[in-house]
CSV table of C-alpha atoms and ligand atoms in Angstrom, one decimal:
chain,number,residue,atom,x,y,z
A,1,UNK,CA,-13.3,-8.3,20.2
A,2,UNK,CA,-10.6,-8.0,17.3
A,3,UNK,CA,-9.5,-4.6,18.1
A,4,UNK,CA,-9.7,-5.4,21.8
A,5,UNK,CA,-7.1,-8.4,21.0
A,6,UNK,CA,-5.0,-6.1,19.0
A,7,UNK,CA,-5.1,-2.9,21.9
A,8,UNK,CA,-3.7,-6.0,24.3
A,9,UNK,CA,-1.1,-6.8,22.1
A,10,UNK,CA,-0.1,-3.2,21.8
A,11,UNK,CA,-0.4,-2.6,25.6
A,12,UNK,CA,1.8,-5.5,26.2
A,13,UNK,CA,4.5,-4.7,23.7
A,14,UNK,CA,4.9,-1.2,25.4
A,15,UNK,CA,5.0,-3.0,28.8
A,16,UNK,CA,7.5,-5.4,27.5
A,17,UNK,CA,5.6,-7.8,28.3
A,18,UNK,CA,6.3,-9.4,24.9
A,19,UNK,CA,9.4,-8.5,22.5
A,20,UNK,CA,12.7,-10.1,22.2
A,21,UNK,CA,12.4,-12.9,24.3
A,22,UNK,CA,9.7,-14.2,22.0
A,23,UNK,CA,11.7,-13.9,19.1
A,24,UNK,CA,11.5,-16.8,16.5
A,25,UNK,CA,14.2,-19.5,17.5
A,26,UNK,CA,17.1,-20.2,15.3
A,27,UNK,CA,16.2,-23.3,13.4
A,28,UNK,CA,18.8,-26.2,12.9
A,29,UNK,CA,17.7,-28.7,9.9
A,30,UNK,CA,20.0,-31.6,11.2
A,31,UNK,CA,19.2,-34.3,7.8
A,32,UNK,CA,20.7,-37.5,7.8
A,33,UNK,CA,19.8,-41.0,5.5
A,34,UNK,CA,19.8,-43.5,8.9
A,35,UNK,CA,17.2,-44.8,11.0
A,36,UNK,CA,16.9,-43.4,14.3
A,37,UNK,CA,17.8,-46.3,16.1
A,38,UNK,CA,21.3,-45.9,15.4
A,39,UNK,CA,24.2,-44.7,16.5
A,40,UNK,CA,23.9,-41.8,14.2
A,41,UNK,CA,20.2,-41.3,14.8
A,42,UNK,CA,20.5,-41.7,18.8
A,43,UNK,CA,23.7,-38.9,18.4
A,44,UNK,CA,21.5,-36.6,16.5
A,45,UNK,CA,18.7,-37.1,19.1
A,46,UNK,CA,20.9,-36.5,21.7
A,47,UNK,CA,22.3,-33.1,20.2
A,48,UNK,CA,19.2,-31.7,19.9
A,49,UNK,CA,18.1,-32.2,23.5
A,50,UNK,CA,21.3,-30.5,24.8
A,51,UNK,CA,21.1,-28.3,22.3
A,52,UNK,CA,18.0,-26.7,23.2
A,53,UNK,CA,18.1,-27.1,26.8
A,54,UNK,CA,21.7,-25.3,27.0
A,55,UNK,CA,20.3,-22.6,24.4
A,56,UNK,CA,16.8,-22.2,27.0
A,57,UNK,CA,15.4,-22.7,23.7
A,58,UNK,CA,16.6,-20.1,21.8
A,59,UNK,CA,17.7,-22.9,19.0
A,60,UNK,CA,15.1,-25.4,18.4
A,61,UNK,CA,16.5,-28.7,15.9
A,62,UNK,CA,14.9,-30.4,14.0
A,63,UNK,CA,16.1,-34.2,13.0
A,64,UNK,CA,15.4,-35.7,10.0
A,65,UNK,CA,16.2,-39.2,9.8
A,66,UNK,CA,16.1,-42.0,7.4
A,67,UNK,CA,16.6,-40.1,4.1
A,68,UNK,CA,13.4,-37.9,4.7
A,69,UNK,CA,15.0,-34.9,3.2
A,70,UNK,CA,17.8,-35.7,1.0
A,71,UNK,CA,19.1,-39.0,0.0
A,72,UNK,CA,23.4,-39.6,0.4
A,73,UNK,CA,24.8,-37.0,-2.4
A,74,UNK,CA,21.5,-34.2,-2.3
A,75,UNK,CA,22.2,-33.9,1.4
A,76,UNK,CA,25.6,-32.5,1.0
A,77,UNK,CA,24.6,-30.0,-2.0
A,78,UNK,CA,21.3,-28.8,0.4
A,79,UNK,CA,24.5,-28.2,3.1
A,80,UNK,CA,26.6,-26.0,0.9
A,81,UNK,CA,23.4,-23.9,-0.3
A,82,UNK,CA,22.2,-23.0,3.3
A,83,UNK,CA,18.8,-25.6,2.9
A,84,UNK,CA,19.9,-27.7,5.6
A,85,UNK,CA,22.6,-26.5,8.2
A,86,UNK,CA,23.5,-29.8,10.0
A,87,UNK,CA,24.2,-33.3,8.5
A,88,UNK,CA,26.5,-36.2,9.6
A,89,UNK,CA,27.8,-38.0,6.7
A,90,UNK,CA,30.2,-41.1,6.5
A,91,UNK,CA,33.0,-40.2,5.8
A,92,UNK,CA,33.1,-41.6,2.3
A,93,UNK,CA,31.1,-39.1,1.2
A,94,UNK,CA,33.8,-36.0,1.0
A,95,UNK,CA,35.9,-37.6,-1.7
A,96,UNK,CA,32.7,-37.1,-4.6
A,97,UNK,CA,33.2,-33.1,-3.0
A,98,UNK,CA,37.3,-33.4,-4.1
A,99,UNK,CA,38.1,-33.8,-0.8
A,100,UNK,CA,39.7,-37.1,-1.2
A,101,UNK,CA,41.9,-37.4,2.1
A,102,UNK,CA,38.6,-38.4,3.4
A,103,UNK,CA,38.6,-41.7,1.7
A,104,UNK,CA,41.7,-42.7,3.6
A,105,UNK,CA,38.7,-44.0,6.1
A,106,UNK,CA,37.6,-46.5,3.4
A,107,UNK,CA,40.9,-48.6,3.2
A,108,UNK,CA,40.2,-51.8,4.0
A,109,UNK,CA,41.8,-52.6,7.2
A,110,UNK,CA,43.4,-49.5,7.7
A,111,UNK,CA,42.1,-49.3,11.6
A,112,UNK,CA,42.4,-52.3,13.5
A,113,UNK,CA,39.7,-51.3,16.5
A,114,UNK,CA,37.8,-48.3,17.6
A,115,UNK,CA,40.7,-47.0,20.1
A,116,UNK,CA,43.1,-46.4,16.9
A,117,UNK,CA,39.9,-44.9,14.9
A,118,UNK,CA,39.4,-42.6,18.1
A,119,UNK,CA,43.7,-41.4,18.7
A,120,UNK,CA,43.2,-40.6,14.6
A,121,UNK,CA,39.8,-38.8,15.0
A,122,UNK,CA,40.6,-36.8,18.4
A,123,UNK,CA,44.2,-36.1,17.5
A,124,UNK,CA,45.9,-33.5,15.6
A,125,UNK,CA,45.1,-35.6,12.2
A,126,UNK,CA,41.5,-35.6,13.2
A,127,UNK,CA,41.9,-31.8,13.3
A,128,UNK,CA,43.6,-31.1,10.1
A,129,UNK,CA,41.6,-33.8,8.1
A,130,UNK,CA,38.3,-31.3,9.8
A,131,UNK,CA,40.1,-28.3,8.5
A,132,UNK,CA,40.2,-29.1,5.0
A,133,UNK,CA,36.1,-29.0,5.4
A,134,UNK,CA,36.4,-25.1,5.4
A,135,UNK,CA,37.0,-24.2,1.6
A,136,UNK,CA,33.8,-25.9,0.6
A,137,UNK,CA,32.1,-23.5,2.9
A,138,UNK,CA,31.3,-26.6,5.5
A,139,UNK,CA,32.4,-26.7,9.0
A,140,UNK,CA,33.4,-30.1,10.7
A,141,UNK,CA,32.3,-30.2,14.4
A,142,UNK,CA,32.9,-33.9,15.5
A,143,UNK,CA,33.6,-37.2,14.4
A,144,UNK,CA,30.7,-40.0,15.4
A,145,UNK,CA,31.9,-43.5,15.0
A,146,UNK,CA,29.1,-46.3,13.2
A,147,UNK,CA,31.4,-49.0,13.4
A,148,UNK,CA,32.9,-52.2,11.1
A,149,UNK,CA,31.6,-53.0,8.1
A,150,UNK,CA,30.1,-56.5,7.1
A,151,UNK,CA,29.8,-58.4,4.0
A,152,UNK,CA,26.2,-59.6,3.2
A,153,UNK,CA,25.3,-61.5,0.2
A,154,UNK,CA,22.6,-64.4,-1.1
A,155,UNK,CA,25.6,-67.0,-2.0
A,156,UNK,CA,28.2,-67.5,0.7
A,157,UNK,CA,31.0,-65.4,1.0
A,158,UNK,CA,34.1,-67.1,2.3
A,159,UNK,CA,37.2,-66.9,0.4
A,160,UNK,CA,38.2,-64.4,-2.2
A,161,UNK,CA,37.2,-65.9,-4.9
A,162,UNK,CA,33.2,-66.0,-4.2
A,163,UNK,CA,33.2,-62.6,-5.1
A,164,UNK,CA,34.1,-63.0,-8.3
A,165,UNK,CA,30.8,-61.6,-10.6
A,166,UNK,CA,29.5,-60.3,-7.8
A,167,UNK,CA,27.6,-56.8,-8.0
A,168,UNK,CA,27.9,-54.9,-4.9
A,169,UNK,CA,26.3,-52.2,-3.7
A,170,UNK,CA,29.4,-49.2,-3.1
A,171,UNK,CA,28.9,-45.5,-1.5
A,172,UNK,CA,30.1,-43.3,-3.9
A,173,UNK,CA,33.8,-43.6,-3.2
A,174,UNK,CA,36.6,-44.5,-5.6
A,175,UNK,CA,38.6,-46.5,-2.7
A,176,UNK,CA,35.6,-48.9,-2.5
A,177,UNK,CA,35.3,-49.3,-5.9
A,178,UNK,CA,38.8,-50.3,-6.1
A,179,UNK,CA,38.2,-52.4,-3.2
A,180,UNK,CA,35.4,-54.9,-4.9
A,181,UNK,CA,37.4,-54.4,-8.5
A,182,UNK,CA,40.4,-56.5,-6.7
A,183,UNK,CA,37.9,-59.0,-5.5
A,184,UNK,CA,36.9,-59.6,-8.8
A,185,UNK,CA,33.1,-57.6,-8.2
A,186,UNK,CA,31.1,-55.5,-9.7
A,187,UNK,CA,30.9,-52.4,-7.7
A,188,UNK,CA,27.8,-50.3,-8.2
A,189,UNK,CA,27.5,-46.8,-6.8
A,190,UNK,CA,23.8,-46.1,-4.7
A,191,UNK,CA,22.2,-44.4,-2.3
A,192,UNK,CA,21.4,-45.4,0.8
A,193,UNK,CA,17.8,-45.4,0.8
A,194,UNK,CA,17.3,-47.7,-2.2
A,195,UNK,CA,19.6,-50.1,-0.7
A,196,UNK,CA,17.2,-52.8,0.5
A,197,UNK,CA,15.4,-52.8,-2.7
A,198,UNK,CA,18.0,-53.2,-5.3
A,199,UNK,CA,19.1,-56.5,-2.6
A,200,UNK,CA,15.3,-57.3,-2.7
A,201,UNK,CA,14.8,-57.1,-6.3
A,202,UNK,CA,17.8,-58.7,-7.3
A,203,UNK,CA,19.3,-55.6,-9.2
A,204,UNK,CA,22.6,-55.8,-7.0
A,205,UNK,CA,23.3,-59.1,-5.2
A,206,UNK,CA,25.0,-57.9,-2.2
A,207,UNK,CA,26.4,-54.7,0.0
A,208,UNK,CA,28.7,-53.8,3.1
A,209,UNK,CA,27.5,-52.2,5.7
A,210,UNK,CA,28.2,-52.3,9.7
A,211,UNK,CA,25.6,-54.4,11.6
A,212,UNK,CA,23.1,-51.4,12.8
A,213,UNK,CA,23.1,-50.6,9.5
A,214,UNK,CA,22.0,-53.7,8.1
A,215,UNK,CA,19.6,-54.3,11.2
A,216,UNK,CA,17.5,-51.0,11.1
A,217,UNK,CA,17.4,-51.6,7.2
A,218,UNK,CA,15.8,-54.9,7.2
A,219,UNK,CA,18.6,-56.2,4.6
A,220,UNK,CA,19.0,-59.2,6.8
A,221,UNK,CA,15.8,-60.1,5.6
A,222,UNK,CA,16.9,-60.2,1.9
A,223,UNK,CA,20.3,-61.3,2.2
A,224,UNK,CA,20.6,-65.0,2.9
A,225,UNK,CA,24.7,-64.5,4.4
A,226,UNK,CA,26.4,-62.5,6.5
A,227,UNK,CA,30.4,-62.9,6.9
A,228,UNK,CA,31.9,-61.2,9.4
A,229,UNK,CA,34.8,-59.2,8.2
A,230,UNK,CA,35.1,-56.2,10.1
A,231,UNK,CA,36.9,-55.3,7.1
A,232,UNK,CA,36.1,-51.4,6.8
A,233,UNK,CA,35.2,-48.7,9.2
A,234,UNK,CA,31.6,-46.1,8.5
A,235,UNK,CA,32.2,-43.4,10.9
A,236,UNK,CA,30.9,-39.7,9.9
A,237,UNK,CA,31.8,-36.3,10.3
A,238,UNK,CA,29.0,-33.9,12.1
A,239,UNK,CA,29.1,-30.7,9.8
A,240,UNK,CA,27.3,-27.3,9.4
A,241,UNK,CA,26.9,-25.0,6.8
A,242,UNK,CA,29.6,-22.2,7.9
A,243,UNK,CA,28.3,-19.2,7.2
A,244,UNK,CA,25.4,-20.4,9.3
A,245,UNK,CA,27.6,-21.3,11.7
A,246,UNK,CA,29.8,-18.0,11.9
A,247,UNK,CA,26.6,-15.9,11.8
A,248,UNK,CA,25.4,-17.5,15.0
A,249,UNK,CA,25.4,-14.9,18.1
A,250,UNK,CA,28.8,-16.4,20.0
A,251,UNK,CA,26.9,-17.2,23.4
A,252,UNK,CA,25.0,-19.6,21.4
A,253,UNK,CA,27.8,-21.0,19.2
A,254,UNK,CA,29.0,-21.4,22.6
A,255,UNK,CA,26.5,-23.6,23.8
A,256,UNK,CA,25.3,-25.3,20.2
A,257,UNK,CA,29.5,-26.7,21.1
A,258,UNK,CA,28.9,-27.9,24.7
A,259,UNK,CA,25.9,-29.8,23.3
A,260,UNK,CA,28.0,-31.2,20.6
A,261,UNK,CA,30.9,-32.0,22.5
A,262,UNK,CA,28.1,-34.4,24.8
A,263,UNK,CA,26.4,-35.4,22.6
A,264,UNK,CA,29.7,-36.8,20.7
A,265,UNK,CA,30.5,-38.6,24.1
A,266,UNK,CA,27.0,-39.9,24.3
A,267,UNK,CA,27.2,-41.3,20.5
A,268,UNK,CA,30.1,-42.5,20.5
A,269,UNK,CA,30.3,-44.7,23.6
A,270,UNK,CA,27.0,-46.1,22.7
A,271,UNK,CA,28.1,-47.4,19.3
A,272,UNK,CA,29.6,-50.5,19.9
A,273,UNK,CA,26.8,-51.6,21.5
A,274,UNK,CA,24.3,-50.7,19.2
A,275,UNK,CA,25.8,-52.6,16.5
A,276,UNK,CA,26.5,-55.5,19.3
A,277,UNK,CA,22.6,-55.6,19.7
A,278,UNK,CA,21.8,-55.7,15.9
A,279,UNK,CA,23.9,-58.3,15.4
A,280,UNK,CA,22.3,-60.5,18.6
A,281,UNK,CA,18.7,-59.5,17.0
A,282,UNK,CA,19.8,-60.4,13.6
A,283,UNK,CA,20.8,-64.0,14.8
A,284,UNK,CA,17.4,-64.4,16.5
A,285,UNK,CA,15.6,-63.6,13.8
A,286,UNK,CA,17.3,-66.3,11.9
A,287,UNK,CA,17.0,-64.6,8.3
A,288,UNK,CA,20.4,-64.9,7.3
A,289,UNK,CA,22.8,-67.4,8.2
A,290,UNK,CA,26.6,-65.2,10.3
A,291,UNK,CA,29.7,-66.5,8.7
A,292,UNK,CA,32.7,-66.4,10.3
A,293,UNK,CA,36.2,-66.4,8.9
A,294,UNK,CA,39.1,-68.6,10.2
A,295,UNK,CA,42.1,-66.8,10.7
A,296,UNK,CA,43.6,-68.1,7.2
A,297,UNK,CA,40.5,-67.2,5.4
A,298,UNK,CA,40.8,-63.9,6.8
A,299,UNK,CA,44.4,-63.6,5.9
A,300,UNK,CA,43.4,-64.3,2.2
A,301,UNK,CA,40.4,-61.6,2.3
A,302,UNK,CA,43.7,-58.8,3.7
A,303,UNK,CA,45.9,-60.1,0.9
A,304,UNK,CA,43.3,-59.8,-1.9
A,305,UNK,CA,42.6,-56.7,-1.1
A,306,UNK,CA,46.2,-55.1,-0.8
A,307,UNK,CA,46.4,-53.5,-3.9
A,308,UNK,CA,43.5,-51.4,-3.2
A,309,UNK,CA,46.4,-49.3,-1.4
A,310,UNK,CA,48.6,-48.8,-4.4
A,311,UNK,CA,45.6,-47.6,-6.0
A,312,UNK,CA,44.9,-45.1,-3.3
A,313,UNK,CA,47.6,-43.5,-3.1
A,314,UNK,CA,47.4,-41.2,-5.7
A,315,UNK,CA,44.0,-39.7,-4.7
A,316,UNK,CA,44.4,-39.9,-0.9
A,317,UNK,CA,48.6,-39.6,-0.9
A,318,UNK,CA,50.8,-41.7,0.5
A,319,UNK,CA,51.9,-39.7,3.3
A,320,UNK,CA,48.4,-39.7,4.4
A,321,UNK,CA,48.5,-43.5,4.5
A,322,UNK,CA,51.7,-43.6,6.3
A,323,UNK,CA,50.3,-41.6,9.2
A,324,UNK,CA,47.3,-43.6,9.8
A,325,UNK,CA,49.3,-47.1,9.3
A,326,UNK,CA,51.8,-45.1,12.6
A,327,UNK,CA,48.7,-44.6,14.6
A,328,UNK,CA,47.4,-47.8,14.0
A,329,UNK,CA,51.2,-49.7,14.8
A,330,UNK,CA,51.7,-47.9,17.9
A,331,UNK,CA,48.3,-48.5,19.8
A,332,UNK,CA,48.8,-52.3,18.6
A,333,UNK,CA,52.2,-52.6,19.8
B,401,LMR,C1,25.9,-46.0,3.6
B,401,LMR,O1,25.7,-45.3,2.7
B,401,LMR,O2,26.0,-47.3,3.5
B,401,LMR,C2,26.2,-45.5,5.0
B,401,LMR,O3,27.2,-44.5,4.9
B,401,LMR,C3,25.0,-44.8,5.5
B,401,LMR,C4,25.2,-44.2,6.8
B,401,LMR,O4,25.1,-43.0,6.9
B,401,LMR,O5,25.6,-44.9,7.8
């Protein structure tokens, strides 16, 4: 029976019956720390559907969500050594790398709405911020919007000076840091993953984080306030590995692009609405009580945190800065 299996084989090989087109398919890792129902997880579903029905298969992703693989720092290491070939970190996550521009994105109120966020991102900053990507062997494919970042705590948040004391979950970014240091907190640097415990357990007492975010991770449920502040922006930067990338046959770079160029579409005109719909689920549940600022209580959260600016300039630059504050003056004027 064995050798009668192994003559068939042989038969059909010489017919070519069986040969190239069953080669192994290209495997894309695509890791990320997020749940799936996000706008980051639904983007990463979404790529690999186009991506594999554009490539008839010949590329086959694989999507690990919710920090299966690597948690927020890991992820980016397993990147550069060829582990995993396709993540989508925030963008606050280049500056621990030394590429600092990157943090410009964590400015507090740097981008007034998602249509400034989008001229930035799709312009010819977007491009040269992607660009600087390439020395640390990574290539920057798209920018995927989360959205504006809350405050969420178990004392109420309101004016500047209930964050005095205050220890606050941070991403690893030194713009953040300085962020909660002119608030008078105690910024403390995490991953994402352990997140809802350290709220649970008490070992930080509060954290940012856009509404999905905070939805998907259950930290409503631990966190007695919520202020709206919309003060910050979490968007990420699809990347792969570049020698991976450059390897690839063109045809199918040519079509992995297509799919990502969609699937960016797809994401990112979902992503308000994702994070409108966590919010509307997070007020049914009732676990946490939605603050909202007045307009002077806002004004006093902007002013508090102005200095944060001076402070960045010397790792982002200045000129950096300026550029975004032009994009974000002439689509509000
Ligand atoms: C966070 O670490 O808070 C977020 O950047 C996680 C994410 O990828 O949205």
């Amino acid at each position: 029976m064995r050798t009668f299996a192994i003559a068939a084989s042989v038969a059909a090989l010489a017919l070519g019956l069986v040969g190239p087109a069953s080669a192994d398919p290209i495997i894309i890792k695509f890791s990320h720390v997020v749940a799936t129902d996000t706008p980051k997880g639904k983007g990463a579903e979404k790529f690999k559907e186009l991506a594999e029905k554009y490539t008839g298969g010949k590329v086959k992703v694989e999507v690990y969500p919710n920090s299966t693989l690597y948690k927020d720092k890991e992820e980016l290491e397993a990147l550069q050594l060829g582990s995993v070939q396709m993540l989508a970190p925030s963008n606050s996550k280049f500056g621990p790398l030394g590429i600092r521009e990157f943090e410009v994105f964590d400015l507090p109120y740097i981008l007034p709405d998602l249509k400034t966020l989008r001229k930035v991102t799709e312009g010819p900053l977007g491009a040269k911020l992607l660009k600087l990507l390439d020395a640390k062997g990574i290539t920057g494919l798209a920018y995927w919007d989360n959205g504006f970042k809350q405050m969420s705590a178990n004392k109420k948040l309101v004016s500047p000076a209930d964050y005095q004391g205050v220890k606050f979950r941070i991403q690893s970014s030194r713009v953040l840091q300085a962020q909660f240091k002119a608030l008078g907190s105690l910024p403390q640097v995490m991953a994402f993953s352990e997140v809802y415990q350290a709220l649970q357990t008490g070992v930080v007492d509060g954290q940012e984080n856009t509404w999905s975010n905070i939805y998907t991770q259950k930290m409503h449920e631990v966190q007695k306030y919520i202020t709206e502040t919309n003060h910050g922006y979490i968007g990420y930067v699809v990347i792969v590995n570049k020698k991976f990338w450059d390897d690839l046959p063109a045809d199918i770079r040519d079509q992995l692009s297509k799919a990502m160029k969609e699937a960016t579409a797809f994401s990112n005109a979902q992503s308000q609405k994702e994070n409108d719909d966590a919010l509307a689920e997070i007020k049914k549940s009732g676990k946490s009580e939605i603050i909202k600022l007045t307009p002077e209580q806002d004004e006093a959260m902007r002013k508090a945190m102005e200095p944060v600016y001076k402070d960045a300039a010397g790792r982002v630059g200045q000129a950096l800065i300026d550029e975004f504050q032009k994009e974000a003056k002439s689509t509000t004027n």
